[in-house]
Amino acid sequence: MRIYINEAKNHVGKTVEIAGWLYNKRSSGKLHFLILRDGTGLMQAVVSKMDVSEDAFNISAELTQECSLIVTGKVSEEPRSPGGYELHVTDVKLIGKAEDYPITPKEHGTEFLLDRRHLWLRSRRQHAILRIRAETAAAMRDYLNSRGFVNLDTPIFTPNACEGTSDLFETEYFGSPAYLAQSGQLYNEAAIMSFGKVYCFGPTFRAEKSKTRRHLTEFWMLEPEIAWLDHDGNMDLMEDFIVEVVARVLDTRAEELKVLERDTSVLEKVQKPFPRITYDDAAKILKEKGMDFVYGSDFGGTDETVIGEHSDRPVMIHKWPADIKAFYMKRDPEDYSKALAVDMIAPEGHGEIIGGSQREDDLEEIEKRLDEHNLPRKYFEWYLDLRRYGSVPHSGFGLGLERTVGWICGTKHIRETILFPRMMHRLEP
Amino acid sequence: MRIYINEAKNHVGKTVEIAGWLYNKRSSGKLHFLILRDGTGLMQAVVSKMDVSEDAFNISAELTQECSLIVTGKVSEEPRSPGGYELHVTDVKLIGKAEDYPITPKEHGTEFLLDRRHLWLRSRRQHAILRIRAETAAAMRDYLNSRGFVNLDTPIFTPNACEGTSDLFETEYFGSPAYLAQSGQLYNEAAIMSFGKVYCFGPTFRAEKSKTRRHLTEFWMLEPEIAWLDHDGNMDLMEDFIVEVVARVLDTRAEELKVLERDTSVLEKVQKPFPRITYDDAAKILKEKGMDFVYGSDFGGTDETVIGEHSDRPVMIHKWPADIKAFYMKRDPEDYSKALAVDMIAPEGHGEIIGGSQREDDLEEIEKRLDEHNLPRKYFEWYLDLRRYGSVPHSGFGLGLERTVGWICGTKHIRETILFPRMMHRLEP
């Protein structure tokens, strides 16, 4: 019977077959200790000269790292073995050879590994990070689905460059230019008028000439949008959301976090309430700490780290100078110069993971904003219709999946948090 | 207390607040019957002159289709009312006006509606289709997640045009050309060597100059890929998958299927086993029915309809002439001229919804295939590595979400199955 390694506990004392790859091997005379991996875990298979055919023993002797094989044997408990179970082998079949596998247990440079991303994926650390990515994304979907959000997919091809063309990828669309969307938000705003609460979750594209450890040209963004929700409710939602997602990953991916040697006590502190500080107060903090920060500008990576460092949980910075924020954000009724925008900064210097806002729902106000931002009104007629026909107060946010996973995993560079990273100088493999 | 309409059953006899939009209205003297919608359902709110202020009564008199409003009232059971509950109104607040809403209950042309997609979404039919889309996608994810598949996101930007550039959208990537991916399969093949079973689920792009009701330039594709699975296992998996997904939608989206007047008895017949007929047998069927079909070519839409019409469930056509199939497909060991490929055809003329195959896992064979297809080997070195280091038999398939949803909903044109359809002549709104 063929089983996966993570099912071994249900088959103790039984003879089973495991199909996988050779992760590691030790030999000592009449014994070969094969460490197998099959995508669900690691397992030691003991090949004893006494128990197998001469052929099978000789094959075991010649197995090399990353060859594929099918091993038959009896499952037993073995607390000292990785995963807690062991296989006493009765047969070994080599399926696919692996001669001179290029990634060895020794240290390799990052460019070397990125060039071999298709193989690097098999390493324990990359496997753990991407499992956590999948769990994080599933936790996010489950949070929203169980609360009545409708998952809809906003378009990638957009006819206009909503906030300037400089960072946009362009393509020719049957004779006209089209741009790859950087956000599904405006489309989500149309959708909430039918569904109340929606989200999109898909790839987004930024042609930024940026080479920092926090940038990818292609990354996944989750964008919930909610009718009848105001700025404070929006902050409540993102806080509750992050607490639940982090708790689930801690619960279900403890094994992978251990592989990454992640200090999970730091993640356990992610509890409500998160500090909510205004932009003005954040600017004061930077001034007090002697940072070279100009009031009215955006925070840089180091600024974010400094603002976050006094807190053991994510920090929400809100009520931003309206001038540096997008046209669609609602002004603060208590201070017209401010926008009801909020950024969430992850602890430990992982930077901004969420940006959100209450949206402007008044037709005249938003027309004024379009003019101020020199955005041609004709491209936004459909968007203005949302304020003409049954406009409602509403809010939403965008969360960068890779930055969030990078924070949860404690990885320095987000390029490890996506299957095949795309960066300014990297389009392959 | 603010509630959603689908929560009314828990609040019978209580006074609640509902925020939504006016779907419809009837008035008779001292009574206004408001049909509200809030994204979760429809509910009738009865405004009696006796029970509300003069202001609230006059506001009710002037409410127009699609204005947004907040209504306060007491919930009661009312079997004759849509949804089974009714609100006896004590107050009405108008939030957002809607003067001359362009989509009225009368008939509109399709181009008129597509130009107003941002508003058309609010209609009952579009709401129902997109709810079913969200449920279908969630059912697919749940099926795979619960069976240990790891959801990974394959890249959109690809450096090479895997199967010719003619149908590809191109963009400039920091001075080099990049193409928008039509499939994540090759990347999934790398991922299974680490994770065993994976899937990607995201947008794909085809620049086909096609205007049929089955084509979009941007559509969502689900692609599972499984190590150690052969051609027959692949057919078993896709069959089991479709049966479970359809059953779940029937179970949870009965209301929406009713709105669409979908004949659900047709969907209830989607049970195992699905007919599995070879390409050769399908060609014979077409010949018998007098179709003008050339052996060795692909089936057209009408051919698919004819092949499917003798079955009340999806049909799997497999073992295709290798010449018309992709380079990565494994040859049939019993007939080298055939590929272990399979297409699944939906009933009722909805055409192909799945295409899959066992993949060629032998290095020399796949090198030969690349040469035969005139594909430059240098772009595929990384892919060949997967056959050099621990190659395993493996299979997978790709499912078009919009076509599957179109079939489940019984819609003629798949443009209604996506939030903002992108077609050859349609990039807006």
PDB file of C-alpha atoms in Angstrom, chain A residues 46-231:
ATOM      1  CA  VAL A  46      16.823   1.619   7.319  1.00  0.00           C
ATOM      2  CA  VAL A  47      18.239  -0.784   4.722  1.00  0.00           C
ATOM      3  CA  SER A  48      19.888  -3.775   6.348  1.00  0.00           C
ATOM      4  CA  LYS A  49      21.903  -6.223   4.266  1.00  0.00           C
ATOM      5  CA  MET A  50      20.113  -9.018   6.149  1.00  0.00           C
ATOM      6  CA  ASP A  51      16.636  -7.942   5.082  1.00  0.00           C
ATOM      7  CA  VAL A  52      16.906  -7.060   1.400  1.00  0.00           C
ATOM      8  CA  SER A  53      18.088  -8.684  -1.793  1.00  0.00           C
ATOM      9  CA  GLU A  54      21.670  -8.143  -2.860  1.00  0.00           C
ATOM     10  CA  ASP A  55      20.391  -5.979  -5.726  1.00  0.00           C
ATOM     11  CA  ALA A  56      18.389  -3.781  -3.405  1.00  0.00           C
ATOM     12  CA  PHE A  57      21.352  -3.402  -1.056  1.00  0.00           C
ATOM     13  CA  ASN A  58      23.676  -2.451  -3.888  1.00  0.00           C
ATOM     14  CA  ILE A  59      21.154   0.042  -5.258  1.00  0.00           C
ATOM     15  CA  SER A  60      20.938   1.618  -1.816  1.00  0.00           C
ATOM     16  CA  ALA A  61      24.702   1.943  -1.726  1.00  0.00           C
ATOM     17  CA  GLU A  62      24.679   3.925  -4.953  1.00  0.00           C
ATOM     18  CA  LEU A  63      21.726   6.225  -4.293  1.00  0.00           C
ATOM     19  CA  THR A  64      22.666   9.892  -4.545  1.00  0.00           C
ATOM     20  CA  GLN A  65      21.074  13.065  -3.192  1.00  0.00           C
ATOM     21  CA  GLU A  66      17.758  13.906  -4.926  1.00  0.00           C
ATOM     22  CA  CYS A  67      17.346  10.665  -6.840  1.00  0.00           C
ATOM     23  CA  SER A  68      13.725   9.486  -6.847  1.00  0.00           C
ATOM     24  CA  LEU A  69      12.888   6.093  -5.444  1.00  0.00           C
ATOM     25  CA  ILE A  70      10.171   3.810  -4.136  1.00  0.00           C
ATOM     26  CA  VAL A  71      10.904   2.111  -0.844  1.00  0.00           C
ATOM     27  CA  THR A  72       8.924  -0.769   0.659  1.00  0.00           C
ATOM     28  CA  GLY A  73       9.148  -1.559   4.352  1.00  0.00           C
ATOM     29  CA  LYS A  74       7.536  -1.915   7.738  1.00  0.00           C
ATOM     30  CA  VAL A  75       6.636   1.191   9.754  1.00  0.00           C
ATOM     31  CA  SER A  76       7.754   1.432  13.380  1.00  0.00           C
ATOM     32  CA  GLU A  77       7.768   4.184  15.955  1.00  0.00           C
ATOM     33  CA  GLU A  78      11.196   5.670  16.488  1.00  0.00           C
ATOM     34  CA  PRO A  79      11.280   8.840  18.589  1.00  0.00           C
ATOM     35  CA  ARG A  80      14.896   9.605  17.616  1.00  0.00           C
ATOM     36  CA  SER A  81      14.075   9.601  13.907  1.00  0.00           C
ATOM     37  CA  PRO A  82      12.866  12.747  12.108  1.00  0.00           C
ATOM     38  CA  GLY A  83       9.059  12.707  12.205  1.00  0.00           C
ATOM     39  CA  GLY A  84       9.021  10.011  14.907  1.00  0.00           C
ATOM     40  CA  TYR A  85       8.662   6.974  12.599  1.00  0.00           C
ATOM     41  CA  GLU A  86      11.048   4.752  10.735  1.00  0.00           C
ATOM     42  CA  LEU A  87      10.812   2.311   7.855  1.00  0.00           C
ATOM     43  CA  HIS A  88      12.484  -1.113   8.023  1.00  0.00           C
ATOM     44  CA  VAL A  89      13.142  -1.657   4.379  1.00  0.00           C
ATOM     45  CA  THR A  90      12.409  -4.849   2.472  1.00  0.00           C
ATOM     46  CA  ASP A  91      12.829  -3.427  -1.031  1.00  0.00           C
ATOM     47  CA  VAL A  92      14.232  -0.374  -2.815  1.00  0.00           C
ATOM     48  CA  LYS A  93      13.551   0.715  -6.386  1.00  0.00           C
ATOM     49  CA  LEU A  94      15.470   3.523  -8.024  1.00  0.00           C
ATOM     50  CA  ILE A  95      13.117   5.531 -10.296  1.00  0.00           C
ATOM     51  CA  GLY A  96      15.072   8.564 -11.444  1.00  0.00           C
ATOM     52  CA  LYS A  97      18.796   9.124 -11.107  1.00  0.00           C
ATOM     53  CA  ALA A  98      20.326  12.373  -9.896  1.00  0.00           C
ATOM     54  CA  GLU A  99      23.977  12.646 -10.811  1.00  0.00           C
ATOM     55  CA  ASP A 100      25.901  15.634  -9.474  1.00  0.00           C
ATOM     56  CA  TYR A 101      22.918  17.451  -8.058  1.00  0.00           C
ATOM     57  CA  PRO A 102      24.135  21.041  -8.021  1.00  0.00           C
ATOM     58  CA  ILE A 103      22.749  22.147  -4.645  1.00  0.00           C
ATOM     59  CA  THR A 104      24.708  20.441  -1.903  1.00  0.00           C
ATOM     60  CA  PRO A 105      24.513  20.897   1.866  1.00  0.00           C
ATOM     61  CA  LYS A 106      27.396  23.401   1.660  1.00  0.00           C
ATOM     62  CA  GLU A 107      26.806  27.148   1.394  1.00  0.00           C
ATOM     63  CA  HIS A 108      25.806  28.607  -1.968  1.00  0.00           C
ATOM     64  CA  GLY A 109      25.533  32.235  -3.063  1.00  0.00           C
ATOM     65  CA  THR A 110      22.090  33.759  -3.523  1.00  0.00           C
ATOM     66  CA  GLU A 111      22.461  34.324  -7.277  1.00  0.00           C
ATOM     67  CA  PHE A 112      23.569  30.711  -7.698  1.00  0.00           C
ATOM     68  CA  LEU A 113      20.465  29.555  -5.848  1.00  0.00           C
ATOM     69  CA  LEU A 114      18.106  31.958  -7.623  1.00  0.00           C
ATOM     70  CA  ASP A 115      19.424  30.703 -10.977  1.00  0.00           C
ATOM     71  CA  ARG A 116      18.444  27.225  -9.776  1.00  0.00           C
ATOM     72  CA  ARG A 117      15.168  28.191  -8.124  1.00  0.00           C
ATOM     73  CA  HIS A 118      13.484  25.146  -9.730  1.00  0.00           C
ATOM     74  CA  LEU A 119      15.793  22.924  -7.638  1.00  0.00           C
ATOM     75  CA  TRP A 120      16.332  25.235  -4.647  1.00  0.00           C
ATOM     76  CA  LEU A 121      12.612  24.769  -3.925  1.00  0.00           C
ATOM     77  CA  ARG A 122      13.413  21.279  -2.665  1.00  0.00           C
ATOM     78  CA  SER A 123      15.548  22.509   0.224  1.00  0.00           C
ATOM     79  CA  ARG A 124      14.004  22.306   3.680  1.00  0.00           C
ATOM     80  CA  ARG A 125      13.995  26.023   4.266  1.00  0.00           C
ATOM     81  CA  GLN A 126      12.321  26.899   0.938  1.00  0.00           C
ATOM     82  CA  HIS A 127       9.822  24.104   1.427  1.00  0.00           C
ATOM     83  CA  ALA A 128       8.937  25.432   4.877  1.00  0.00           C
ATOM     84  CA  ILE A 129       8.543  29.045   3.705  1.00  0.00           C
ATOM     85  CA  LEU A 130       6.254  28.123   0.812  1.00  0.00           C
ATOM     86  CA  ARG A 131       4.137  25.814   2.989  1.00  0.00           C
ATOM     87  CA  ILE A 132       3.677  28.755   5.337  1.00  0.00           C
ATOM     88  CA  ARG A 133       2.772  30.949   2.356  1.00  0.00           C
ATOM     89  CA  ALA A 134       0.065  28.474   1.299  1.00  0.00           C
ATOM     90  CA  GLU A 135      -1.252  28.247   4.867  1.00  0.00           C
ATOM     91  CA  THR A 136      -1.246  32.031   5.292  1.00  0.00           C
ATOM     92  CA  ALA A 137      -3.184  32.535   2.063  1.00  0.00           C
ATOM     93  CA  ALA A 138      -5.676  29.784   3.000  1.00  0.00           C
ATOM     94  CA  ALA A 139      -6.140  31.300   6.473  1.00  0.00           C
ATOM     95  CA  MET A 140      -6.890  34.677   4.873  1.00  0.00           C
ATOM     96  CA  ARG A 141      -9.447  33.205   2.502  1.00  0.00           C
ATOM     97  CA  ASP A 142     -11.095  31.205   5.272  1.00  0.00           C
ATOM     98  CA  TYR A 143     -11.322  34.277   7.518  1.00  0.00           C
ATOM     99  CA  LEU A 144     -13.121  36.234   4.821  1.00  0.00           C
ATOM    100  CA  ASN A 145     -15.257  33.398   3.404  1.00  0.00           C
ATOM    101  CA  SER A 146     -16.574  32.488   6.845  1.00  0.00           C
ATOM    102  CA  ARG A 147     -17.672  36.099   7.351  1.00  0.00           C
ATOM    103  CA  GLY A 148     -19.700  36.376   4.158  1.00  0.00           C
ATOM    104  CA  PHE A 149     -17.131  38.067   1.926  1.00  0.00           C
ATOM    105  CA  VAL A 150     -17.541  37.158  -1.742  1.00  0.00           C
ATOM    106  CA  ASN A 151     -14.298  36.387  -3.559  1.00  0.00           C
ATOM    107  CA  LEU A 152     -14.338  37.999  -6.998  1.00  0.00           C
ATOM    108  CA  ASP A 153     -11.510  38.370  -9.432  1.00  0.00           C
ATOM    109  CA  THR A 154     -10.790  41.885 -10.629  1.00  0.00           C
ATOM    110  CA  PRO A 155      -9.263  42.364 -14.077  1.00  0.00           C
ATOM    111  CA  ILE A 156      -5.523  42.589 -14.743  1.00  0.00           C
ATOM    112  CA  PHE A 157      -5.876  44.430 -18.059  1.00  0.00           C
ATOM    113  CA  THR A 158      -6.869  48.036 -17.484  1.00  0.00           C
ATOM    114  CA  PRO A 159      -7.317  50.694 -20.140  1.00  0.00           C
ATOM    115  CA  ASN A 160      -5.954  53.611 -18.158  1.00  0.00           C
ATOM    116  CA  ALA A 161      -3.103  54.407 -15.862  1.00  0.00           C
ATOM    117  CA  CYS A 162      -4.975  55.255 -12.711  1.00  0.00           C
ATOM    118  CA  GLU A 163      -2.141  56.825 -10.759  1.00  0.00           C
ATOM    119  CA  GLY A 164       0.427  57.617 -13.439  1.00  0.00           C
ATOM    120  CA  THR A 165       2.132  55.299 -15.927  1.00  0.00           C
ATOM    121  CA  SER A 166       5.663  55.327 -14.522  1.00  0.00           C
ATOM    122  CA  ASP A 167       5.387  52.120 -12.492  1.00  0.00           C
ATOM    123  CA  LEU A 168       3.070  50.284 -14.868  1.00  0.00           C
ATOM    124  CA  PHE A 169       3.783  47.447 -17.219  1.00  0.00           C
ATOM    125  CA  GLU A 170       2.231  48.122 -20.627  1.00  0.00           C
ATOM    126  CA  THR A 171       1.083  45.720 -23.300  1.00  0.00           C
ATOM    127  CA  GLU A 172      -0.486  46.075 -26.710  1.00  0.00           C
ATOM    128  CA  TYR A 173      -4.130  45.046 -26.569  1.00  0.00           C
ATOM    129  CA  PHE A 174      -5.358  44.507 -30.137  1.00  0.00           C
ATOM    130  CA  GLY A 175      -3.974  47.850 -31.251  1.00  0.00           C
ATOM    131  CA  SER A 176      -4.539  49.867 -28.049  1.00  0.00           C
ATOM    132  CA  PRO A 177      -2.315  50.161 -25.005  1.00  0.00           C
ATOM    133  CA  ALA A 178      -3.361  48.291 -21.882  1.00  0.00           C
ATOM    134  CA  TYR A 179      -1.718  48.312 -18.486  1.00  0.00           C
ATOM    135  CA  LEU A 180      -1.344  45.578 -15.889  1.00  0.00           C
ATOM    136  CA  ALA A 181      -3.356  46.464 -12.822  1.00  0.00           C
ATOM    137  CA  GLN A 182      -1.636  47.472  -9.588  1.00  0.00           C
ATOM    138  CA  SER A 183      -4.814  47.062  -7.599  1.00  0.00           C
ATOM    139  CA  GLY A 184      -8.337  45.745  -7.936  1.00  0.00           C
ATOM    140  CA  GLN A 185      -9.730  48.288  -5.520  1.00  0.00           C
ATOM    141  CA  LEU A 186     -11.716  50.476  -7.887  1.00  0.00           C
ATOM    142  CA  TYR A 187     -13.390  47.383  -9.332  1.00  0.00           C
ATOM    143  CA  ASN A 188     -14.059  46.065  -5.844  1.00  0.00           C
ATOM    144  CA  GLU A 189     -15.829  49.328  -5.085  1.00  0.00           C
ATOM    145  CA  ALA A 190     -18.271  48.553  -7.887  1.00  0.00           C
ATOM    146  CA  ALA A 191     -18.702  44.996  -6.626  1.00  0.00           C
ATOM    147  CA  ILE A 192     -19.614  45.916  -3.025  1.00  0.00           C
ATOM    148  CA  MET A 193     -22.677  47.750  -4.323  1.00  0.00           C
ATOM    149  CA  SER A 194     -23.947  44.330  -5.378  1.00  0.00           C
ATOM    150  CA  PHE A 195     -22.371  42.006  -2.794  1.00  0.00           C
ATOM    151  CA  GLY A 196     -21.803  44.142   0.318  1.00  0.00           C
ATOM    152  CA  LYS A 197     -18.447  42.607   1.217  1.00  0.00           C
ATOM    153  CA  VAL A 198     -15.971  41.348  -1.355  1.00  0.00           C
ATOM    154  CA  TYR A 199     -12.296  40.602  -1.825  1.00  0.00           C
ATOM    155  CA  CYS A 200      -9.916  39.957  -4.651  1.00  0.00           C
ATOM    156  CA  PHE A 201      -6.693  38.028  -4.251  1.00  0.00           C
ATOM    157  CA  GLY A 202      -4.367  37.812  -7.203  1.00  0.00           C
ATOM    158  CA  PRO A 203      -1.108  38.953  -8.748  1.00  0.00           C
ATOM    159  CA  THR A 204      -0.271  42.651  -9.030  1.00  0.00           C
ATOM    160  CA  PHE A 205       2.489  44.254 -11.007  1.00  0.00           C
ATOM    161  CA  ARG A 206       4.846  47.149 -10.334  1.00  0.00           C
ATOM    162  CA  ALA A 207       7.537  48.200 -12.769  1.00  0.00           C
ATOM    163  CA  GLU A 208       9.453  49.998 -10.019  1.00  0.00           C
ATOM    164  CA  LYS A 209      13.178  50.262 -10.575  1.00  0.00           C
ATOM    165  CA  SER A 210      13.715  49.168  -7.009  1.00  0.00           C
ATOM    166  CA  LYS A 211      16.156  46.581  -5.822  1.00  0.00           C
ATOM    167  CA  THR A 212      15.327  46.501  -2.111  1.00  0.00           C
ATOM    168  CA  ARG A 213      14.640  43.306  -0.196  1.00  0.00           C
ATOM    169  CA  ARG A 214      10.993  44.374   0.089  1.00  0.00           C
ATOM    170  CA  HIS A 215      10.233  44.649  -3.630  1.00  0.00           C
ATOM    171  CA  LEU A 216       9.098  42.252  -6.316  1.00  0.00           C
ATOM    172  CA  THR A 217       7.772  43.270  -9.749  1.00  0.00           C
ATOM    173  CA  GLU A 218       5.049  40.640  -9.425  1.00  0.00           C
ATOM    174  CA  PHE A 219       3.461  39.897  -6.078  1.00  0.00           C
ATOM    175  CA  TRP A 220       0.136  38.765  -4.664  1.00  0.00           C
ATOM    176  CA  MET A 221      -2.219  41.200  -3.028  1.00  0.00           C
ATOM    177  CA  LEU A 222      -5.344  40.557  -1.005  1.00  0.00           C
ATOM    178  CA  GLU A 223      -7.884  43.367  -1.168  1.00  0.00           C
ATOM    179  CA  PRO A 224     -11.060  43.276   0.911  1.00  0.00           C
ATOM    180  CA  GLU A 225     -13.626  46.042   0.367  1.00  0.00           C
ATOM    181  CA  ILE A 226     -16.656  46.577   2.574  1.00  0.00           C
ATOM    182  CA  ALA A 227     -19.815  48.640   2.144  1.00  0.00           C
ATOM    183  CA  TRP A 228     -21.049  50.608   5.155  1.00  0.00           C
ATOM    184  CA  LEU A 229     -17.684  50.387   6.951  1.00  0.00           C
ATOM    185  CA  ASP A 230     -15.908  53.513   8.243  1.00  0.00           C
ATOM    186  CA  HIS A 231     -12.269  54.242   9.020  1.00  0.00           C
TER     187      HIS A 231
END
